[in-house]
Short mmCIF file of C-alpha atoms and ligand atoms in Angstrom, two decimals:
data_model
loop_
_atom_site.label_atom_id
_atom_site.label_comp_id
_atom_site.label_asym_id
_atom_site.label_seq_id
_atom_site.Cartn_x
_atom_site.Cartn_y
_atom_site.Cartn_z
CA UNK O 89 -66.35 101.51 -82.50
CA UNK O 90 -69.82 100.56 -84.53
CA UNK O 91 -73.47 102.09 -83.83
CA UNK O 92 -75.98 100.29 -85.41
CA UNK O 93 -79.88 101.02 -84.68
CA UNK O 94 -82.63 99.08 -85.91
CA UNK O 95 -86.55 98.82 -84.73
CA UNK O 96 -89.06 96.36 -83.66
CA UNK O 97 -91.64 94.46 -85.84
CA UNK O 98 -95.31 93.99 -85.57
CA UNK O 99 -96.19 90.54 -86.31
CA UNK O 100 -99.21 90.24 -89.36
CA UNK O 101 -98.61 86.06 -88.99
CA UNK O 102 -97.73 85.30 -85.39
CA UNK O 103 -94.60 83.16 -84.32
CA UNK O 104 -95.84 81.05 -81.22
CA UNK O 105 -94.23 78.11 -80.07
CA UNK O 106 -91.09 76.54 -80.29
CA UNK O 107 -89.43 73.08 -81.17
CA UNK O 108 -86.01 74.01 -79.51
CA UNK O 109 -85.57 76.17 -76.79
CA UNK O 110 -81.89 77.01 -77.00
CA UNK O 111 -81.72 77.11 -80.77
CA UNK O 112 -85.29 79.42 -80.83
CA UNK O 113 -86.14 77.44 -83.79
CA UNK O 114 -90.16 77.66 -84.19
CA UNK O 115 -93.08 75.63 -84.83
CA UNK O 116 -94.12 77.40 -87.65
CA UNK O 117 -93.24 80.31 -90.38
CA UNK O 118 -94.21 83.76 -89.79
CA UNK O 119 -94.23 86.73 -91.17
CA UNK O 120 -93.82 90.52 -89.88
CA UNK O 121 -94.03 94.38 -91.13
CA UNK O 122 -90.81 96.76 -89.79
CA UNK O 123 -91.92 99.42 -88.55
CA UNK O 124 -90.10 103.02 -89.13
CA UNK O 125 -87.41 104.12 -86.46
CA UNK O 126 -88.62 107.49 -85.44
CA UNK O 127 -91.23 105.76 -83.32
CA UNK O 128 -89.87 102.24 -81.95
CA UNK O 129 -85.89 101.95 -82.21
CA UNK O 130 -83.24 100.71 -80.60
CA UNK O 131 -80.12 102.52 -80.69
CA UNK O 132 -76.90 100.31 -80.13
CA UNK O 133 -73.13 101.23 -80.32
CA UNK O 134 -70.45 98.10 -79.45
CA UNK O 135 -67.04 98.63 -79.25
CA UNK O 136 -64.48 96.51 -78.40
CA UNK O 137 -60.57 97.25 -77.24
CA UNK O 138 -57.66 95.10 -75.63
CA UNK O 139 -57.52 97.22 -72.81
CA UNK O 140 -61.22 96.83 -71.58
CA UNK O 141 -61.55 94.53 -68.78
CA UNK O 142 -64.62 92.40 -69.68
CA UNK O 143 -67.65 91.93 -71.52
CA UNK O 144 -70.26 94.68 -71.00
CA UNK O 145 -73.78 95.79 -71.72
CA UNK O 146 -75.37 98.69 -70.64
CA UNK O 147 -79.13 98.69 -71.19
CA UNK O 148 -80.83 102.07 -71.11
CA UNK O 149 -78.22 103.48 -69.03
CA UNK O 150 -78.19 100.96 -66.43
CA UNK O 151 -75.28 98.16 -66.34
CA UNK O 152 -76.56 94.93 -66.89
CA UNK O 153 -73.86 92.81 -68.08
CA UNK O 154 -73.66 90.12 -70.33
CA UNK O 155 -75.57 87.48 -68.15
CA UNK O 156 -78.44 85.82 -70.35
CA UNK O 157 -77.47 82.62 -72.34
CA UNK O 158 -79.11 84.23 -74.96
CA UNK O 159 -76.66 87.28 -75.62
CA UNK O 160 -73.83 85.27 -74.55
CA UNK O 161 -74.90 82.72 -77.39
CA UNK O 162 -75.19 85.42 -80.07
CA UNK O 163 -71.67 86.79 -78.95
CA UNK O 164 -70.01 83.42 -79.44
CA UNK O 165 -71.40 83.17 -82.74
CA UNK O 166 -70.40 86.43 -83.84
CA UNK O 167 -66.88 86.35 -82.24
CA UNK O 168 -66.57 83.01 -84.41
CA UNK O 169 -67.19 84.31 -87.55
CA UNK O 170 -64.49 87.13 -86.85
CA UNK O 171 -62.18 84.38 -85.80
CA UNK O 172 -62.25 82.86 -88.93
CA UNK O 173 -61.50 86.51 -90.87
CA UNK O 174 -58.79 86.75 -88.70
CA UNK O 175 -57.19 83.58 -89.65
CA UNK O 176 -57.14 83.86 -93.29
CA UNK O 177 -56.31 87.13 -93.19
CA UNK O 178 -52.86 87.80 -90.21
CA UNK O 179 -53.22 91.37 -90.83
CA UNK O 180 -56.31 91.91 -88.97
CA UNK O 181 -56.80 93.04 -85.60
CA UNK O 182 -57.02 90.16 -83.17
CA UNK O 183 -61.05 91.54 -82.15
CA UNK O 184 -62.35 88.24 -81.52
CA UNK O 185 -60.07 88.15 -78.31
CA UNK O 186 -60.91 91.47 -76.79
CA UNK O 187 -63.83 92.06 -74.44
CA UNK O 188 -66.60 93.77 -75.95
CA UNK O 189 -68.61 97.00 -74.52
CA UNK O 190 -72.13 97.18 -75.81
CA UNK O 191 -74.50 100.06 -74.50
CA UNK O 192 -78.18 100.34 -75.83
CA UNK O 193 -81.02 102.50 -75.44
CA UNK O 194 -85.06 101.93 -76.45
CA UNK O 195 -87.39 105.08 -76.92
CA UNK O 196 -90.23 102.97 -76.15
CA UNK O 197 -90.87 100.65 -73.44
CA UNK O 198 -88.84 97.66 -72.90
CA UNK O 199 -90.65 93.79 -72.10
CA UNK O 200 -93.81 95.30 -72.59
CA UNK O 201 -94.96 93.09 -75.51
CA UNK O 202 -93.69 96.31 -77.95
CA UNK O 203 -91.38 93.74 -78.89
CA UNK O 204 -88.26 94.72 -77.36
CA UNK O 205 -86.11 91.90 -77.57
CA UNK O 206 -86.84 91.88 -81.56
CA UNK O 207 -84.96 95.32 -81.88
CA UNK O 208 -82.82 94.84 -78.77
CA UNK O 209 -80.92 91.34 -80.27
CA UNK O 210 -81.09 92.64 -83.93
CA UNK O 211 -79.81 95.76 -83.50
CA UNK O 212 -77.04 94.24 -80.81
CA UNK O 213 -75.84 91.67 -83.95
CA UNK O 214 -75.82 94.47 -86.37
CA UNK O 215 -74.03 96.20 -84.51
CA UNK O 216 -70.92 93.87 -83.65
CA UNK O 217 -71.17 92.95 -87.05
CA UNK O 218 -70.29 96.03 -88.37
CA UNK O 219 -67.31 96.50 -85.87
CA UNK O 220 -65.98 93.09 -87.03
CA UNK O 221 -66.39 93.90 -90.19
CA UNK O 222 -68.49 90.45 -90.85
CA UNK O 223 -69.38 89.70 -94.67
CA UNK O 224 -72.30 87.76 -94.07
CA UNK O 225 -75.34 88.73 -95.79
CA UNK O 226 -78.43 89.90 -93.47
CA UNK O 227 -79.72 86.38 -93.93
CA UNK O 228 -77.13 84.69 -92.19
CA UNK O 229 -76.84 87.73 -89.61
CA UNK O 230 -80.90 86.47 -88.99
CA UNK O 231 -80.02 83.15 -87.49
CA UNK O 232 -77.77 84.51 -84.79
CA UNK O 233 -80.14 87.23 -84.07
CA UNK O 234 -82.47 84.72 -83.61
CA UNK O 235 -80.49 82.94 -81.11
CA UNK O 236 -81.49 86.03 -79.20
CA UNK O 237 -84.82 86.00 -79.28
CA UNK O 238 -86.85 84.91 -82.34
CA UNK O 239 -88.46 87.28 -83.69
CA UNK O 240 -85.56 89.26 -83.48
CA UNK O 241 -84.46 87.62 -86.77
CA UNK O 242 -87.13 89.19 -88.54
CA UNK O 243 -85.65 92.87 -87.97
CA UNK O 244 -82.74 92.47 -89.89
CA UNK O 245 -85.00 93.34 -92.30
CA UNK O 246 -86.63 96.55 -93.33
CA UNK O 247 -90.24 96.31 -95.23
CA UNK O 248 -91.92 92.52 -95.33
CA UNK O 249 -90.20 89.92 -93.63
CA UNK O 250 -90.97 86.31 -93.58
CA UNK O 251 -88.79 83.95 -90.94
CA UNK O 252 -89.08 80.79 -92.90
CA UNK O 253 -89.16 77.74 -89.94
CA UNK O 254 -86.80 75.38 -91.50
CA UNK O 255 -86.95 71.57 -90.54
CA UNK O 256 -82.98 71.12 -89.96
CA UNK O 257 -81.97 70.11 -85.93
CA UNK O 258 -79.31 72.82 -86.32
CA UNK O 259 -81.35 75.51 -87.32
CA UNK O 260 -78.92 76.40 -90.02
CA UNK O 261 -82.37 76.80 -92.25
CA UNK O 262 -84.30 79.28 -90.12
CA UNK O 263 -83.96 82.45 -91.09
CA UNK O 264 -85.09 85.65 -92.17
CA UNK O 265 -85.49 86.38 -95.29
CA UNK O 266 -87.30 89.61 -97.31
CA UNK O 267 -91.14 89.30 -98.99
CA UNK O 268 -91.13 92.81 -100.06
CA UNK O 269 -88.76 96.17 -99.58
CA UNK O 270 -90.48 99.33 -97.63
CA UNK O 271 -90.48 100.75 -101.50
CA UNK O 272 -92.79 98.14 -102.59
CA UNK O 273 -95.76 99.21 -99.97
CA UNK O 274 -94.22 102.37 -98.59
CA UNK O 275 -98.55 103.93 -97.86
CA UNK O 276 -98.29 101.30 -95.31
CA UNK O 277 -99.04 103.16 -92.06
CA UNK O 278 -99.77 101.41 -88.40
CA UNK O 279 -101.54 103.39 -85.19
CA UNK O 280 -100.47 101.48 -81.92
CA UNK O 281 -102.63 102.33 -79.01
CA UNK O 282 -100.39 101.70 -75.88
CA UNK O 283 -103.29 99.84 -73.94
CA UNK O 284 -100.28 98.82 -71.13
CA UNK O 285 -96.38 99.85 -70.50
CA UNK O 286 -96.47 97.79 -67.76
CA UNK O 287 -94.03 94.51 -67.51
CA UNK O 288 -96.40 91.29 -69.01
CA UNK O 289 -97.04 88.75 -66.57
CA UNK O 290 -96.36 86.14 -69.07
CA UNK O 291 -92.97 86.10 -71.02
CA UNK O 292 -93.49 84.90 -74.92
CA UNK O 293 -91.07 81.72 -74.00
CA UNK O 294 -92.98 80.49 -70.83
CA UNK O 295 -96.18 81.55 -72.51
CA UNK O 296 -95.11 79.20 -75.67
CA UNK O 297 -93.67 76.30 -73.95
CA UNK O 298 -96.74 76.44 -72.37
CA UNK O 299 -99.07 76.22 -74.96
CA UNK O 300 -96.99 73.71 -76.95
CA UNK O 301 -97.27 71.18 -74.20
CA UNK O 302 -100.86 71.57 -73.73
CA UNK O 303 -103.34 73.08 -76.11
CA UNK O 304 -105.42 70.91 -78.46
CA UNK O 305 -106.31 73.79 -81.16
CA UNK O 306 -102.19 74.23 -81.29
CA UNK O 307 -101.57 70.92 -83.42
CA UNK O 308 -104.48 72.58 -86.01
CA UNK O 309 -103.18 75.84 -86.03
CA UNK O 310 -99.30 75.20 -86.41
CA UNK O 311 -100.22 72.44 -89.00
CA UNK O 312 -103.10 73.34 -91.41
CA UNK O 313 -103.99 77.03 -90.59
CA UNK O 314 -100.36 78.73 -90.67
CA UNK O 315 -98.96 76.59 -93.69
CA UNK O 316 -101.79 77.93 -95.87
CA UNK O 317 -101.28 81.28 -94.36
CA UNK O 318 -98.33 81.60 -94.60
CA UNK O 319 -98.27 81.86 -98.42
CA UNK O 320 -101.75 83.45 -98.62
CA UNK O 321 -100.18 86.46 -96.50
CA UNK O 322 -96.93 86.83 -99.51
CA UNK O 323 -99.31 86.60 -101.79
CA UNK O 324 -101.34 89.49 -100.42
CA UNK O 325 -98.59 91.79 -99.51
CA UNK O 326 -96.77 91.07 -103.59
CA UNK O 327 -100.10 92.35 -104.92
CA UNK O 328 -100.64 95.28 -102.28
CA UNK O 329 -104.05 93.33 -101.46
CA UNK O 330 -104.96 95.26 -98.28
CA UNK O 331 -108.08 93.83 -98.11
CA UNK O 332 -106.64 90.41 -98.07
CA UNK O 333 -103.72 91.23 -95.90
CA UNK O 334 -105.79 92.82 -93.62
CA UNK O 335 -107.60 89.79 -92.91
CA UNK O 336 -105.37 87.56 -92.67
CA UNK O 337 -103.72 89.47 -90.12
CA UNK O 338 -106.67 89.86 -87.83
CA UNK O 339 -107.32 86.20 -88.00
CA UNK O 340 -103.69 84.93 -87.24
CA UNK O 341 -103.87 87.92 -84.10
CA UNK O 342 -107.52 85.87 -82.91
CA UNK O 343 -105.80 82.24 -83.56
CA UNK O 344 -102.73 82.95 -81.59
CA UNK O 345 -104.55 84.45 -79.13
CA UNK O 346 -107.54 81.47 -78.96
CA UNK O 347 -104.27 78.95 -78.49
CA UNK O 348 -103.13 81.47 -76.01
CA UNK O 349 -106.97 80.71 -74.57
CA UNK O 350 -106.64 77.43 -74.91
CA UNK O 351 -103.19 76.70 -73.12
CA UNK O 352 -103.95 74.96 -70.01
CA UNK O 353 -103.83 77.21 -67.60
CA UNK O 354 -104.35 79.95 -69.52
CA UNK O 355 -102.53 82.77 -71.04
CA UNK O 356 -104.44 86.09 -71.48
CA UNK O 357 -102.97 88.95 -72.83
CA UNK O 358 -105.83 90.55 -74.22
CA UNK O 359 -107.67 93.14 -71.76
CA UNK O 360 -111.29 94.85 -71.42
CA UNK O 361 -109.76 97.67 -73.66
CA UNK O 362 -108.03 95.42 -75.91
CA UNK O 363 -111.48 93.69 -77.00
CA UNK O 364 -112.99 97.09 -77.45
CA UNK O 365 -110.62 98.12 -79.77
CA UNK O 366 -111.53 94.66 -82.04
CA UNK O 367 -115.12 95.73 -81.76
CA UNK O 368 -114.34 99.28 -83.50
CA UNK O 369 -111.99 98.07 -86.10
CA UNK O 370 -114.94 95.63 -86.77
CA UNK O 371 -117.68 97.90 -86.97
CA UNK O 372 -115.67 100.28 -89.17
CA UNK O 373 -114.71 97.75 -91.82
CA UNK O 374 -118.13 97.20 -91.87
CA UNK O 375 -120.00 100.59 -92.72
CA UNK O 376 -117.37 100.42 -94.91
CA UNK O 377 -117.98 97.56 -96.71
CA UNK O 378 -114.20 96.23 -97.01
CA UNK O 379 -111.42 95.99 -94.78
CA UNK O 380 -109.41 99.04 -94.61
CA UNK O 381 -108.07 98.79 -90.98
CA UNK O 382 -106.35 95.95 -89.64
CA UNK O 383 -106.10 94.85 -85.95
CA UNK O 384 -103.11 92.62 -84.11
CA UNK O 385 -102.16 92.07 -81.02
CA UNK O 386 -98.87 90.27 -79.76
CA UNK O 387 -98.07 88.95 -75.87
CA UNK O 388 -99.74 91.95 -74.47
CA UNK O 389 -103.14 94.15 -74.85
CA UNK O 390 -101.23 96.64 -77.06
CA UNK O 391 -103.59 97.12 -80.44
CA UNK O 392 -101.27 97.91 -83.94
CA UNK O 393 -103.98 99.03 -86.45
CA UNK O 394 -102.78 98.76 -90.10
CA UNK O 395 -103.97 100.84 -93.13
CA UNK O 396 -102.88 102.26 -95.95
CA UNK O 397 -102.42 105.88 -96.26
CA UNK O 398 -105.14 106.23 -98.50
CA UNK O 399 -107.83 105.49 -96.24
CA UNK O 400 -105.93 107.78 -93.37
CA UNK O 401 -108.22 110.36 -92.74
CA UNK O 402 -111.23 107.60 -92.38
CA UNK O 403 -109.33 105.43 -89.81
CA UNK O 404 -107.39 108.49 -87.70
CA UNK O 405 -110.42 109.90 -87.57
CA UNK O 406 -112.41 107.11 -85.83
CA UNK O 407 -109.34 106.63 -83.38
CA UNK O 408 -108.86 110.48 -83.09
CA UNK O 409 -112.82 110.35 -82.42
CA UNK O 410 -112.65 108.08 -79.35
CA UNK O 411 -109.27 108.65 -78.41
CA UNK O 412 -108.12 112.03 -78.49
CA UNK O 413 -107.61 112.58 -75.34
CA UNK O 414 -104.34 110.72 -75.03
CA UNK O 415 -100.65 111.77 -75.65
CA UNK O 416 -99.34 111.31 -79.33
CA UNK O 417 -101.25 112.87 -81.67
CA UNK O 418 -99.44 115.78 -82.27
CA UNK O 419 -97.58 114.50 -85.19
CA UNK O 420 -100.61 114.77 -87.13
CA UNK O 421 -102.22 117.73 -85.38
CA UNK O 422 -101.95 119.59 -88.84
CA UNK O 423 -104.17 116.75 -90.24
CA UNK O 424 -106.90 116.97 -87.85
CA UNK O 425 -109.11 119.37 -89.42
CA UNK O 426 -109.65 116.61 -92.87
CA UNK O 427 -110.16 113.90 -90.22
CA UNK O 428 -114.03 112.26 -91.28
CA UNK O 429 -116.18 112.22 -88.12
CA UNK O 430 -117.41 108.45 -89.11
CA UNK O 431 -120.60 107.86 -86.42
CA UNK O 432 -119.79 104.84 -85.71
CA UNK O 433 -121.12 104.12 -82.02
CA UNK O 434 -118.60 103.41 -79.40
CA UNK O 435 -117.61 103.79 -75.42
CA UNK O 436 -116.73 106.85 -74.89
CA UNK O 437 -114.66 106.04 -71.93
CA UNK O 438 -112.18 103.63 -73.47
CA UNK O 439 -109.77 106.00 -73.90
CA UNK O 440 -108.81 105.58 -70.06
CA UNK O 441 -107.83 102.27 -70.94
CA UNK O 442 -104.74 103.72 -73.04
CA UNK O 443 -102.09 105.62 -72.28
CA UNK O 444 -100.79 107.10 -75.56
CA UNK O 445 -100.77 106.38 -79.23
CA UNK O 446 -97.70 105.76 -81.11
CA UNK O 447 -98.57 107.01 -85.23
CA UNK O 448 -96.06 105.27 -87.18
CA UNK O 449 -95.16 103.68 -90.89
CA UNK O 450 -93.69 100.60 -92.66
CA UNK O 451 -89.77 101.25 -92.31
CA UNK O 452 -86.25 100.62 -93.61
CA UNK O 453 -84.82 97.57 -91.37
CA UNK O 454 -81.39 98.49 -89.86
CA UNK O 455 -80.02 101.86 -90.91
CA UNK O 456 -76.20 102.87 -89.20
CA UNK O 457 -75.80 106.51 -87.68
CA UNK O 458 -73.16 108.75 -86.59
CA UNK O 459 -74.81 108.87 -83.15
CA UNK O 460 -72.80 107.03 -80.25
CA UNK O 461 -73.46 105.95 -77.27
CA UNK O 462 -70.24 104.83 -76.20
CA UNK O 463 -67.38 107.67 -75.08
CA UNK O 464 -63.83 107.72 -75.93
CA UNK O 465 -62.81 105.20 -73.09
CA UNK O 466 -65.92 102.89 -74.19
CA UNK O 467 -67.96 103.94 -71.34
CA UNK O 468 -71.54 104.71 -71.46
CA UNK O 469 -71.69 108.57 -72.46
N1 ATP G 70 -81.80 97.22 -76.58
C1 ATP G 70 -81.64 95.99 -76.10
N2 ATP G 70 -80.43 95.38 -76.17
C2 ATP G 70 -80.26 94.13 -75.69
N3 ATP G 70 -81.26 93.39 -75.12
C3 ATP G 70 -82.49 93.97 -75.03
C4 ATP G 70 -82.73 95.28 -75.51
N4 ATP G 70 -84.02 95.58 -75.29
C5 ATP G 70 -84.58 94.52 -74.70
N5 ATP G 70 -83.67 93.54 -74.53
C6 ATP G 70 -83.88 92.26 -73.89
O1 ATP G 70 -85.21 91.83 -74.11
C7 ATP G 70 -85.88 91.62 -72.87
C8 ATP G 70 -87.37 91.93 -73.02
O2 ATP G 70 -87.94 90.92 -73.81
P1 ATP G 70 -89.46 90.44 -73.66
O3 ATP G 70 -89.67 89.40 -74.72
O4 ATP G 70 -89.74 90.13 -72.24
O5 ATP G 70 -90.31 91.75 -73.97
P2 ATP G 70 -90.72 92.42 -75.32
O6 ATP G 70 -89.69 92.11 -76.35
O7 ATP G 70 -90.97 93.88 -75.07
O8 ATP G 70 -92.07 91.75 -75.66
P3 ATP G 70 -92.47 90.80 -76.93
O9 ATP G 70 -91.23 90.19 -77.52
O10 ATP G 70 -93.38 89.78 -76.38
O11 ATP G 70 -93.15 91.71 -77.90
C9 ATP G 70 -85.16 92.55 -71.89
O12 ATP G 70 -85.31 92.11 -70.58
C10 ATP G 70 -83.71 92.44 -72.38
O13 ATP G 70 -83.08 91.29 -71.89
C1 DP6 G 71 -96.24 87.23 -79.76
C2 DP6 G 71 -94.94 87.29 -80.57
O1 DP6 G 71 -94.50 88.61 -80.55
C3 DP6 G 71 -93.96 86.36 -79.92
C4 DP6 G 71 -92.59 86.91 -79.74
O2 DP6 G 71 -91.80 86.04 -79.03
P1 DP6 G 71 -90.28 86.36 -78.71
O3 DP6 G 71 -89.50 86.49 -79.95
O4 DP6 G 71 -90.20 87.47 -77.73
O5 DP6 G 71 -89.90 85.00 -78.01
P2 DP6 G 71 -88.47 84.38 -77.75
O6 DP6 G 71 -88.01 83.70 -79.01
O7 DP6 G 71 -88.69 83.40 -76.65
O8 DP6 G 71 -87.56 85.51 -77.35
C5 DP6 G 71 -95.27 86.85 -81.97
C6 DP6 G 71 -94.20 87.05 -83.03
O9 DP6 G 71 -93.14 87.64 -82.78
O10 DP6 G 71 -94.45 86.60 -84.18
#
């Protein structure tokens, strides 16, 4: 038996569009920031045992099966590279033969644009990896994981991740690979305000293929604004250059969103509450003369604010300000009292728009635990 739990990723330079469907192999580089587990993980245990009677996957305590080509495609991947262990080495147990259980549970809302599928697939390859005892370095762990769902690759990571695009057909050259550890950047901090935990009405891959085939600004943004970006963005988070980072990250969150806009017909995730939220994190970096709050948004209204932990008490205390009122702040409720009452005008009903706020950090990538999910007979517990 293996348990393996890893956590989603918040996208600073946005993945959007792909050039193969069934390979997820993407139009362009991006890069991501893992965040800690506490908050937004995915706990997985596999195990896998010649008596079981088929493949399995239990998804937060509901049977689903294995059904999607997408986990099916990261499972025949995985059970390859055990095959090949097993034949240069006659002593090992035959695993790649035996059905596999898998049972996984979220503590945050699944297919709600929280990104899901990034910690669901990377945790689920982590986890069989461990049980088969694979070799391969994270890296090469990535590419299946990606197989999954794309951005999924990116959580094999803890810290700064970068999926570098590639250019092979095969995809053997997109992959994951690290910017910076949490240890570089560890004052890193992100405040999610849960604007929506409803389903999305448009899934990332129908909302990509979409704007692939049809929007003009695409061809500009996947060819001169991302490349530049792209290295910009390492640049900024090697030299701890929140200022720079911050930017950058806000303007990749508008341009994907614009192409979003500009898909034909088209795709809006952001809502009412969303665009408020913009609005404040503007209007704060500017009585403050520099960015020290950072706003992005992926395929849903959900805001992640960045900052870094030295400016905490300025930007908690302009959310706390305006959104109090909802669940989630008692982590800090100790802090409250240094929080700066900034007056920084805003609607003071906004805070109906969100229905809890998730105060989290920059963390470690996939970690393995003693907890298990799976009972003695390799049944959901
Ligand atoms: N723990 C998990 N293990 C395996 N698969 C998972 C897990 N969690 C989510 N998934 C898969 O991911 C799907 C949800 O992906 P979807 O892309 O729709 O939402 P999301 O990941 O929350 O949003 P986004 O990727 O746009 O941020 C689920 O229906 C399920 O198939
Ligand atoms: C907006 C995004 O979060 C898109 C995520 O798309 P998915 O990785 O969910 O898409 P599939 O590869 O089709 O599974 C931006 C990002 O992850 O960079």
């Amino acid at each position: 038996m293996s348990i393996g739990r890893t956590t989603a990723n918040f996208k600073t330079l946005k993945y959007w569009g792909k050039r193969d469907k069934t390979l997820n192999l993407p139009t362009n580089s991006s890069i991501s920031v893992t965040l800690a587990q506490e908050d937004l993980r995915t706990l997985t245990t596999a195990a896998t045992s010649s008596s079981f009677e088929k493949d399995n996957l239990w998804l937060n305590g509901k049977e689903e099966g294995i059904k999607g080509d997408r986990t099916i495609a990261c499972l025949k991947d995985l059970r390859l590279l055990r095959r090949e262990m097993e034949a240069a080495d006659a002593s090992l147990p035959k695993f790649s033969e035996w059905p596999i259980h898998i049972v996984s549970e979220n503590n945050f809302p699944t297919a709600a644009g929280l990104a899901s599928s990034a910690a669901g697939f990377a945790a689920l390859v982590v986890a069989i990896a461990k049980l088969y005892q694979l070799p391969q370095l994270m890296s090469e762990l990535s590419k299946i994981a990606r197989k999954g769902s794309g951005s999924a690759c990116r959580s094999l990571f803890g810290g700064f991740v970068a999926w570098e695009m590639g250019d092979l057909t095969n995809g053997e050259d997109s992959k994951a690979v690290e910017v910076a550890p949490l240890s570089h950047w560890p004052s890193m901090k992100a405040a999610i305000l849960v604007v929506s935990d409803d389903k999305k009405d448009t899934p990332s891959t129908t909302g990509m293929q979409s704007t692939v085939a049809t929007s003009d600004l695409f061809e500009h943004r996947i060819n001169t604004v991302v490349p530049k970006r792209f290295e910009e963005m390492k640049k900024a988070i090697l030299s701890r250059d929140f200022a720079a980072f911050g930017e950058m990250t806000m303007k990749d969150s508008n341009s994907f969103h614009a192409v979003c806009l500009d898909s034909y017909p088209p795709i809006f995730y952001l809502n009412d509450t969303s665009k408020k939220i913009i609005k404040l994190v503007h209007a704060l970096n500017e009585q403050e003369g520099k960015i020290i709050a950072a706003y992005t948004f992926d395929a849903g209204p959900n805001a992640v604010i960045y900052y870094d932990q030295e400016h905490e008490n300025k930007v908690l205390g302009l959310i706390h300000k305006y959104f109090h009122q909802v669940s989630g702040w008692e982590k800090v409720s100790d802090q409250v009292a240094q929080f700066e009452d900034l007056s920084i005008p805003f609607d003071t009903e906004a805070y109906k728009g969100v229905s809890r706020i998730i105060l989290t950090q920059i963390g470690s990538g996939p970690q393995e635990t003693s907890e298990s999910l799976v009972s003695e007979q390799g049944l959901p517990k």
